[in-house]
JSON list of C-alpha atoms in Angstrom, two decimals:
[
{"chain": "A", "resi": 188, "resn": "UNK", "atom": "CA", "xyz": [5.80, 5.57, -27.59]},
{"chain": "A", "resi": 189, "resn": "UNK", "atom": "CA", "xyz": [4.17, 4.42, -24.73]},
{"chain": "A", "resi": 190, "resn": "UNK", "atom": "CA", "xyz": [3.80, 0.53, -23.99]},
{"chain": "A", "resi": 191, "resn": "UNK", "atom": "CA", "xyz": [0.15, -1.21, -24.34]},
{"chain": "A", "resi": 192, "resn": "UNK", "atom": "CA", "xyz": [-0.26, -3.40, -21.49]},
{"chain": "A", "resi": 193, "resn": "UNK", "atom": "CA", "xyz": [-2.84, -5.51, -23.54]},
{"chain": "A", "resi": 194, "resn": "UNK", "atom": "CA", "xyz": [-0.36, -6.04, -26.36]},
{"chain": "A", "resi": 195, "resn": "UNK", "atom": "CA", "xyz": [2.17, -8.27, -23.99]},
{"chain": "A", "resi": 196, "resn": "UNK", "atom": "CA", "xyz": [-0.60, -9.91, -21.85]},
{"chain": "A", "resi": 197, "resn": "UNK", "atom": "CA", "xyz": [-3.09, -12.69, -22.86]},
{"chain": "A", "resi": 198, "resn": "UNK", "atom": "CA", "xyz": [-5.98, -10.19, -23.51]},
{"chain": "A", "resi": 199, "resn": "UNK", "atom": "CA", "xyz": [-8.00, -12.12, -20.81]},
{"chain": "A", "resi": 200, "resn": "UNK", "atom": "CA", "xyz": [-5.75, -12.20, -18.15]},
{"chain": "A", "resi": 201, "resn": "UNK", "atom": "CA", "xyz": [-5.92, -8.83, -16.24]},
{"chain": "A", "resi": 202, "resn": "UNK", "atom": "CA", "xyz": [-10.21, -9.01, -16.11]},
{"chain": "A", "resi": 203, "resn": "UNK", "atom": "CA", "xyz": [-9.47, -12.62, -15.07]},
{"chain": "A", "resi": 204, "resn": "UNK", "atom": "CA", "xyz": [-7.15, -11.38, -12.09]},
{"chain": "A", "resi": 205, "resn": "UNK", "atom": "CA", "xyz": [-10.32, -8.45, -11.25]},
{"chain": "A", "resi": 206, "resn": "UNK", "atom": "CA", "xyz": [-13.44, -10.92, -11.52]},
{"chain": "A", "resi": 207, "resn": "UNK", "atom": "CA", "xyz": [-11.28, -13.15, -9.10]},
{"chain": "A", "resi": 208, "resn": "UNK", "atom": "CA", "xyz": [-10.64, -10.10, -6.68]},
{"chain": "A", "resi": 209, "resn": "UNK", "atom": "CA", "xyz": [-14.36, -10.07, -6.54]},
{"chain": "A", "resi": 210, "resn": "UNK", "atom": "CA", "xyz": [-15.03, -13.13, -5.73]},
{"chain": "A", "resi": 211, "resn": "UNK", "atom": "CA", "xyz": [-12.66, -13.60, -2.54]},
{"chain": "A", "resi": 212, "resn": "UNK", "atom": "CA", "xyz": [-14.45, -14.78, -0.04]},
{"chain": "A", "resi": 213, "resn": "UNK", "atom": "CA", "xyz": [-14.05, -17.57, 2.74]},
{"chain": "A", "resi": 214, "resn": "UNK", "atom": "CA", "xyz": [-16.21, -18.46, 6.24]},
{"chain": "A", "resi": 215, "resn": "UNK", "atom": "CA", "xyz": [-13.63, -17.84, 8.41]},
{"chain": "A", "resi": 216, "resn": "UNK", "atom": "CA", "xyz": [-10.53, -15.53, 8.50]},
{"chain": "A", "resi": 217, "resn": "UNK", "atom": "CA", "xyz": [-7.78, -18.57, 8.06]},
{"chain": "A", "resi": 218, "resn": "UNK", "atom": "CA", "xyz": [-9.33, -19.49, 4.83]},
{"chain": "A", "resi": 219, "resn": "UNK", "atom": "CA", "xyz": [-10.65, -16.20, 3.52]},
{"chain": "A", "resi": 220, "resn": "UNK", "atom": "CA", "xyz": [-6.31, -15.04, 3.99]},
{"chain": "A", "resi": 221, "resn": "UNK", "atom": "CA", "xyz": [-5.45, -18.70, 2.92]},
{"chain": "A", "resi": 222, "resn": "UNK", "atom": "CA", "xyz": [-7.33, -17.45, -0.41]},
{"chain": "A", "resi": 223, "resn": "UNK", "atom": "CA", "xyz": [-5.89, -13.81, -0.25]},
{"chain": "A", "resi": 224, "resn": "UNK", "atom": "CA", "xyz": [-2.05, -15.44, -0.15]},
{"chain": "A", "resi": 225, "resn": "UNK", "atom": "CA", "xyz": [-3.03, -17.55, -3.20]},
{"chain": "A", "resi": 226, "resn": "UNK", "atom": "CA", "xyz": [-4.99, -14.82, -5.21]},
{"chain": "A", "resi": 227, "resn": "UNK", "atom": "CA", "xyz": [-1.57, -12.59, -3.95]},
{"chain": "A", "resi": 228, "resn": "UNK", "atom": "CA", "xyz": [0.96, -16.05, -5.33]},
{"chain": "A", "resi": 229, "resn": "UNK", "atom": "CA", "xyz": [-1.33, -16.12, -8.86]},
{"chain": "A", "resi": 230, "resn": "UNK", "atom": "CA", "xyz": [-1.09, -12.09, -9.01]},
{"chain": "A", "resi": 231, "resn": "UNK", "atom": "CA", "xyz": [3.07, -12.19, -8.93]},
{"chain": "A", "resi": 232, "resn": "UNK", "atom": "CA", "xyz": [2.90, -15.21, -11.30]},
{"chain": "A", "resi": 233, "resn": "UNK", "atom": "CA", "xyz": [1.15, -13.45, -14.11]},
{"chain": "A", "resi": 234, "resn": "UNK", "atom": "CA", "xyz": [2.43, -10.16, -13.96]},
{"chain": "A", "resi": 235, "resn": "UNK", "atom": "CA", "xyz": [5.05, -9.47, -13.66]},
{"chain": "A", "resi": 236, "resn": "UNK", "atom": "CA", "xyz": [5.78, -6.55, -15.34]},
{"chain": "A", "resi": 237, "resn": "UNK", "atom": "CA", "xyz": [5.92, -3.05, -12.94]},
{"chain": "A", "resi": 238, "resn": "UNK", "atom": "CA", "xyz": [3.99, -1.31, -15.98]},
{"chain": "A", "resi": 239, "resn": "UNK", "atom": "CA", "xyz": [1.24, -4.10, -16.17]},
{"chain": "A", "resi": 240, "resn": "UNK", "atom": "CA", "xyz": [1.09, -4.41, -12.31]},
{"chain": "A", "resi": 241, "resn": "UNK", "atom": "CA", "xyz": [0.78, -1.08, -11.72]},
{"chain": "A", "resi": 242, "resn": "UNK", "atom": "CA", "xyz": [-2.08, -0.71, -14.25]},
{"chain": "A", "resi": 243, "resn": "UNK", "atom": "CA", "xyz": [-3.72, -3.26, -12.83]},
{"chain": "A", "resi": 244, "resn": "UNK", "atom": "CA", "xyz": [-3.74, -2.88, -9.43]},
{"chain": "A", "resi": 245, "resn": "UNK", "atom": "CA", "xyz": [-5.29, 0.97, -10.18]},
{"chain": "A", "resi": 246, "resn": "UNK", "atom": "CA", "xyz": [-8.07, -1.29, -12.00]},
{"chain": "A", "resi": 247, "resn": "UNK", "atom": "CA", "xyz": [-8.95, -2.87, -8.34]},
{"chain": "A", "resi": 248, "resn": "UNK", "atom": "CA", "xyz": [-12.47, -0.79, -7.16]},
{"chain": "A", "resi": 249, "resn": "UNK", "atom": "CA", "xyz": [-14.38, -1.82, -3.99]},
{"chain": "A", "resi": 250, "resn": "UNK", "atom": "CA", "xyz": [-17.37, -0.87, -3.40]},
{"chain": "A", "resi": 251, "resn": "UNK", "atom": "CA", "xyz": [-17.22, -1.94, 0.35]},
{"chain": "A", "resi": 252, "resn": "UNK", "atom": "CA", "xyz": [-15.15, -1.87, 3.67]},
{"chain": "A", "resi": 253, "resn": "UNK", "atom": "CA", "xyz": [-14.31, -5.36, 3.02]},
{"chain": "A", "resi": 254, "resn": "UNK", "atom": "CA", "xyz": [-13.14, -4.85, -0.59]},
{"chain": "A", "resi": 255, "resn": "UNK", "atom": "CA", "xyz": [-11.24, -1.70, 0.77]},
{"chain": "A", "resi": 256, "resn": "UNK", "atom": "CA", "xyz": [-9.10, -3.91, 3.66]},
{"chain": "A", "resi": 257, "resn": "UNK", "atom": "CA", "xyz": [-8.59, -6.91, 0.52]},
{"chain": "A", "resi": 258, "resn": "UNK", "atom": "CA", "xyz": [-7.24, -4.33, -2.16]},
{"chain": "A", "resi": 259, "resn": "UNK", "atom": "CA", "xyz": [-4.57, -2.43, 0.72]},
{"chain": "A", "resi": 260, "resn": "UNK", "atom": "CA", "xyz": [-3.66, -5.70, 2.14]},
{"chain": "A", "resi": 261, "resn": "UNK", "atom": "CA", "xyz": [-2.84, -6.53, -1.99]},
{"chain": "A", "resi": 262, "resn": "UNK", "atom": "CA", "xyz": [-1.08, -3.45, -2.54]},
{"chain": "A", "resi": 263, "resn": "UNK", "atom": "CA", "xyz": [0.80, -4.26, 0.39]},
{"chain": "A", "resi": 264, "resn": "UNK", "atom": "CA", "xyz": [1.92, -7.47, -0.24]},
{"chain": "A", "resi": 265, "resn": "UNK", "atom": "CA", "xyz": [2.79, -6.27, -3.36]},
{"chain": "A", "resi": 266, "resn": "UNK", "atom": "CA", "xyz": [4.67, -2.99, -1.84]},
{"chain": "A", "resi": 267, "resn": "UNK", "atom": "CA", "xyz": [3.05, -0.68, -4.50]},
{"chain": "A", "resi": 268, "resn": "UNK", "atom": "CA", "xyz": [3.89, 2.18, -1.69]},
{"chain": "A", "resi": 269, "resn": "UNK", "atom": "CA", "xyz": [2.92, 5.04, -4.69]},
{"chain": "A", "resi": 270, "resn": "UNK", "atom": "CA", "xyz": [-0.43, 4.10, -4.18]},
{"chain": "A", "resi": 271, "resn": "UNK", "atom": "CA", "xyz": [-0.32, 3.32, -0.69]},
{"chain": "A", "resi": 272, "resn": "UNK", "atom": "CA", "xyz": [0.79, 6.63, 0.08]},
{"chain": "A", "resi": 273, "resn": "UNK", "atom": "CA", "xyz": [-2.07, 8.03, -2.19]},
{"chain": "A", "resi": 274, "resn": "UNK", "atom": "CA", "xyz": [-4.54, 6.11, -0.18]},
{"chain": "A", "resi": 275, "resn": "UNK", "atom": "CA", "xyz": [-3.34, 7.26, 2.92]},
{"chain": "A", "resi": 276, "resn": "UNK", "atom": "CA", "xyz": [-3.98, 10.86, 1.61]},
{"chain": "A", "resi": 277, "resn": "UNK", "atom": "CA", "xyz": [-7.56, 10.06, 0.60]},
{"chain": "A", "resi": 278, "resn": "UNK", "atom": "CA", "xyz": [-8.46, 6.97, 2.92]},
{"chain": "A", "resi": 279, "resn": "UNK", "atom": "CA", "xyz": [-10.97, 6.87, 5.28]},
{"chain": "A", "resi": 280, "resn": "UNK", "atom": "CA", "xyz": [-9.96, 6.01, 8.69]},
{"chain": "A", "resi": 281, "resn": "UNK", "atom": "CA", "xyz": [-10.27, 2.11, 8.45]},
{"chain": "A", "resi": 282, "resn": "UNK", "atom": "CA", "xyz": [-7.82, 2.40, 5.81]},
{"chain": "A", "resi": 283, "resn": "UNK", "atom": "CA", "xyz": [-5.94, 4.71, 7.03]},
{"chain": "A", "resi": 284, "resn": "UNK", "atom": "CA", "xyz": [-5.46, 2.44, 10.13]},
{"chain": "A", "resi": 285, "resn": "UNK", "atom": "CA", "xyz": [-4.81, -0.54, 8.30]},
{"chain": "A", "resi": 286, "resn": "UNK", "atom": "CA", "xyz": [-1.56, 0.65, 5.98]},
{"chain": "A", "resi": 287, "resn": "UNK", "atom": "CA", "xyz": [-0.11, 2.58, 9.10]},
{"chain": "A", "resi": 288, "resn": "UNK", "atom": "CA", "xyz": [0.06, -0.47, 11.07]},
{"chain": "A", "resi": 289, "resn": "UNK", "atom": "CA", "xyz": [1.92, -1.93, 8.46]},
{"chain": "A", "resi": 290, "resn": "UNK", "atom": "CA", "xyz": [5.80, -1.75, 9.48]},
{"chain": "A", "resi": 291, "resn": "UNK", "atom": "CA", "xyz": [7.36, -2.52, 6.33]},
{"chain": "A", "resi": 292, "resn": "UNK", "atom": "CA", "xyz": [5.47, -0.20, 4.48]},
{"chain": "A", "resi": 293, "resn": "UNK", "atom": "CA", "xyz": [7.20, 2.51, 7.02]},
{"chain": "A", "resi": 294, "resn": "UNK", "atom": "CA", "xyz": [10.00, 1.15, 6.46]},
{"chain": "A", "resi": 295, "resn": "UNK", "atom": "CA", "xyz": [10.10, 1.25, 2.75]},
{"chain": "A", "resi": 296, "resn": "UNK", "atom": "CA", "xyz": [8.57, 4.68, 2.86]},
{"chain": "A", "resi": 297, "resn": "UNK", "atom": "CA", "xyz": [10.88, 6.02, 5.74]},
{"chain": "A", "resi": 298, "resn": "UNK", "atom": "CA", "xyz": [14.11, 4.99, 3.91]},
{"chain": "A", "resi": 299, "resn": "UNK", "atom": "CA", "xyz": [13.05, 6.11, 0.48]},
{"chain": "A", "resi": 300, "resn": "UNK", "atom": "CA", "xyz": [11.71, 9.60, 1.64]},
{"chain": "A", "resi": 301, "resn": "UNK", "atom": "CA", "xyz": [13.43, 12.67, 2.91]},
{"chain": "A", "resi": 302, "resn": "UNK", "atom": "CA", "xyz": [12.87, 13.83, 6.20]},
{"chain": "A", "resi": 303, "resn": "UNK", "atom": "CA", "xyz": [11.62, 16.96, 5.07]},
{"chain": "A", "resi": 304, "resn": "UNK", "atom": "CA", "xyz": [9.42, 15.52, 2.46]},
{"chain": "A", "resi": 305, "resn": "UNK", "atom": "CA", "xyz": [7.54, 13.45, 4.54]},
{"chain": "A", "resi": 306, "resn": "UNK", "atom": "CA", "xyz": [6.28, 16.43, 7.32]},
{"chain": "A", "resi": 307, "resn": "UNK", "atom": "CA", "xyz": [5.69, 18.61, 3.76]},
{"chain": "A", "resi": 308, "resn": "UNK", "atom": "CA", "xyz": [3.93, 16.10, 1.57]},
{"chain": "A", "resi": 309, "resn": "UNK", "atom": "CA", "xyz": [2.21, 13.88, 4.04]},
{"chain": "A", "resi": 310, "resn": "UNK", "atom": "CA", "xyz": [1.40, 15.05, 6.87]},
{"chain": "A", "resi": 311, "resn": "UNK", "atom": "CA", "xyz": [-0.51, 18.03, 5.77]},
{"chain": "A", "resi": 312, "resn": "UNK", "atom": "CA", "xyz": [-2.81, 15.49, 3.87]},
{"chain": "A", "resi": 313, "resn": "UNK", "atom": "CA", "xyz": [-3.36, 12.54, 6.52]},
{"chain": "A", "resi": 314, "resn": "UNK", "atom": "CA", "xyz": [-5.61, 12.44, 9.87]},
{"chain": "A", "resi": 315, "resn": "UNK", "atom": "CA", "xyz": [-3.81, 13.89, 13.12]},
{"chain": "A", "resi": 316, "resn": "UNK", "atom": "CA", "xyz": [-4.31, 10.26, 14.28]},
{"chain": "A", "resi": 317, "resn": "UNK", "atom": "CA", "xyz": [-2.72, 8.94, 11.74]},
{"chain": "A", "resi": 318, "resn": "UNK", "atom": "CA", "xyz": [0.27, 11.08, 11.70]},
{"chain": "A", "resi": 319, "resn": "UNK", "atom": "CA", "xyz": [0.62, 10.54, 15.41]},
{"chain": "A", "resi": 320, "resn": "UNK", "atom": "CA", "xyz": [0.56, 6.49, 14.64]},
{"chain": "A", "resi": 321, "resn": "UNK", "atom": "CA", "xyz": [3.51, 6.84, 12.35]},
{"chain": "A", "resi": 322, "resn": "UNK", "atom": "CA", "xyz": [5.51, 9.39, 14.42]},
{"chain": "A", "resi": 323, "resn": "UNK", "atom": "CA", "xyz": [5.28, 6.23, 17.36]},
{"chain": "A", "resi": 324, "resn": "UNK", "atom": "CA", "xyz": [6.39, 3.54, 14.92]},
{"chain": "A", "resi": 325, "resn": "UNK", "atom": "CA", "xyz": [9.42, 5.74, 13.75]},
{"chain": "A", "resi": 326, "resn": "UNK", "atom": "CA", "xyz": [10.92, 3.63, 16.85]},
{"chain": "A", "resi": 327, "resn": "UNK", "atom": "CA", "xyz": [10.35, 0.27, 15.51]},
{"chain": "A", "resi": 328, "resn": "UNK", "atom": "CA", "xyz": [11.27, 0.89, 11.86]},
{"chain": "A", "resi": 329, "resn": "UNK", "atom": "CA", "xyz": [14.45, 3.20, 11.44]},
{"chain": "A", "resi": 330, "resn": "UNK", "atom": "CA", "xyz": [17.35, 1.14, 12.05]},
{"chain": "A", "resi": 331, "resn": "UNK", "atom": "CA", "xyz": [19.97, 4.40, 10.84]},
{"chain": "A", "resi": 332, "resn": "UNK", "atom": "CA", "xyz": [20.33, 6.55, 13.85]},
{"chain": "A", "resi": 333, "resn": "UNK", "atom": "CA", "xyz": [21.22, 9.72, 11.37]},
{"chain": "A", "resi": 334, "resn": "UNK", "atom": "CA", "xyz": [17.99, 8.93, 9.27]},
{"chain": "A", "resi": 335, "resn": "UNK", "atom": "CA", "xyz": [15.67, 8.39, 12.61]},
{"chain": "A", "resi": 336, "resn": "UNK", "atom": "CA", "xyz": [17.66, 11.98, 13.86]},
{"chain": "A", "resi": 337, "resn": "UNK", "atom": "CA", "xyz": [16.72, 13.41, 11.31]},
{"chain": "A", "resi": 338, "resn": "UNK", "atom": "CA", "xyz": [13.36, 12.56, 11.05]},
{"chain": "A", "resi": 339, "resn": "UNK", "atom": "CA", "xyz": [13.27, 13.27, 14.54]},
{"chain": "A", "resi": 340, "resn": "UNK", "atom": "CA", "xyz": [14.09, 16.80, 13.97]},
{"chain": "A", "resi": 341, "resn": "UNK", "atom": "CA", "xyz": [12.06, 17.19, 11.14]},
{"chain": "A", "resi": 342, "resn": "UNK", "atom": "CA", "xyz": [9.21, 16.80, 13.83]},
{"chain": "A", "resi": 343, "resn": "UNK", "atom": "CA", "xyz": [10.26, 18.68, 16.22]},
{"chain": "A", "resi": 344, "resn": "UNK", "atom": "CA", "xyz": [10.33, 21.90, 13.95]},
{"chain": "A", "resi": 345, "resn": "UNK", "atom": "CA", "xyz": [7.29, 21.16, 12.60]},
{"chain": "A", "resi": 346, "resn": "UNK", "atom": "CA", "xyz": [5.58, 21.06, 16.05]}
]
């Protein structure tokens, strides 16, 4: 039987969380990320169920470029690399910039993923730029030599 997320959470609290995303705004960038790290701080403190958190996070839509860079910048904070790695299938090239420049996402997602798996599932799906991006931070972000071979290999027969 699968779980209902409403059934464990106050009923309210989720649509609270999404009218908040919303609203995040600030007149400069120190306070509009001052408010981002808070909305991020109240986000953990409410859910924190992976179930729940997943839901919700799927729940975030923007409608702008703006709402776009808040909601990665949340998932990554959050490391909900699933979706991140969706996104970077689908993004546009503002996103797609955005969660490759990211190093601990590629790290998370370079430890976790096979070699092979990455030049078959990935990078048939993202922008040549943005394969090219992650190929150069390979350097910065794989600390095993036999994983970074590998990967390195991978590339090279896939060139």
């Amino acid at each position: 039987m699968e779980k209902n997320i409403e059934e464990d959470a106050n009923p309210n609290k989720l649509k609270q969380l999404l009218e908040e995303f919303y609203k995040l705004e600030g007149n400069n960038m120190p306070e509009k990320r001052k408010r981002l790290n808070h909305y991020i701080i109240k986000i953990k403190q409410n859910i924190r169920d992976d179930q729940e958190l997943s839901a919700f996070t799927k729940m975030l839509k923007t409608d702008d470029i703006k709402q776009q860079k808040l909601k990665i910048e949340i998932l990554l904070q959050l490391r909900r690399n699933d979706q991140l790695l969706h996104m970077l299938k689908e993004a546009d090239l503002i996103s797609t910039a955005k969660i490759t420049t990211n190093l601990i996402f590629l790290s998370d997602m370079f430890s976790q993923m096979k070699c092979e798996d990455f030049f078959k599932n990935i990078v048939p799906f993202i922008p040549f730029s943005a394969t090219e991006k992650i190929i150069n931070r390979l350097v910065k972000v794989l600390t095993d030599e036999d994983l970074a071979e590998g990967y390195f290999e991978a590339n090279n027969d896939q060139i």
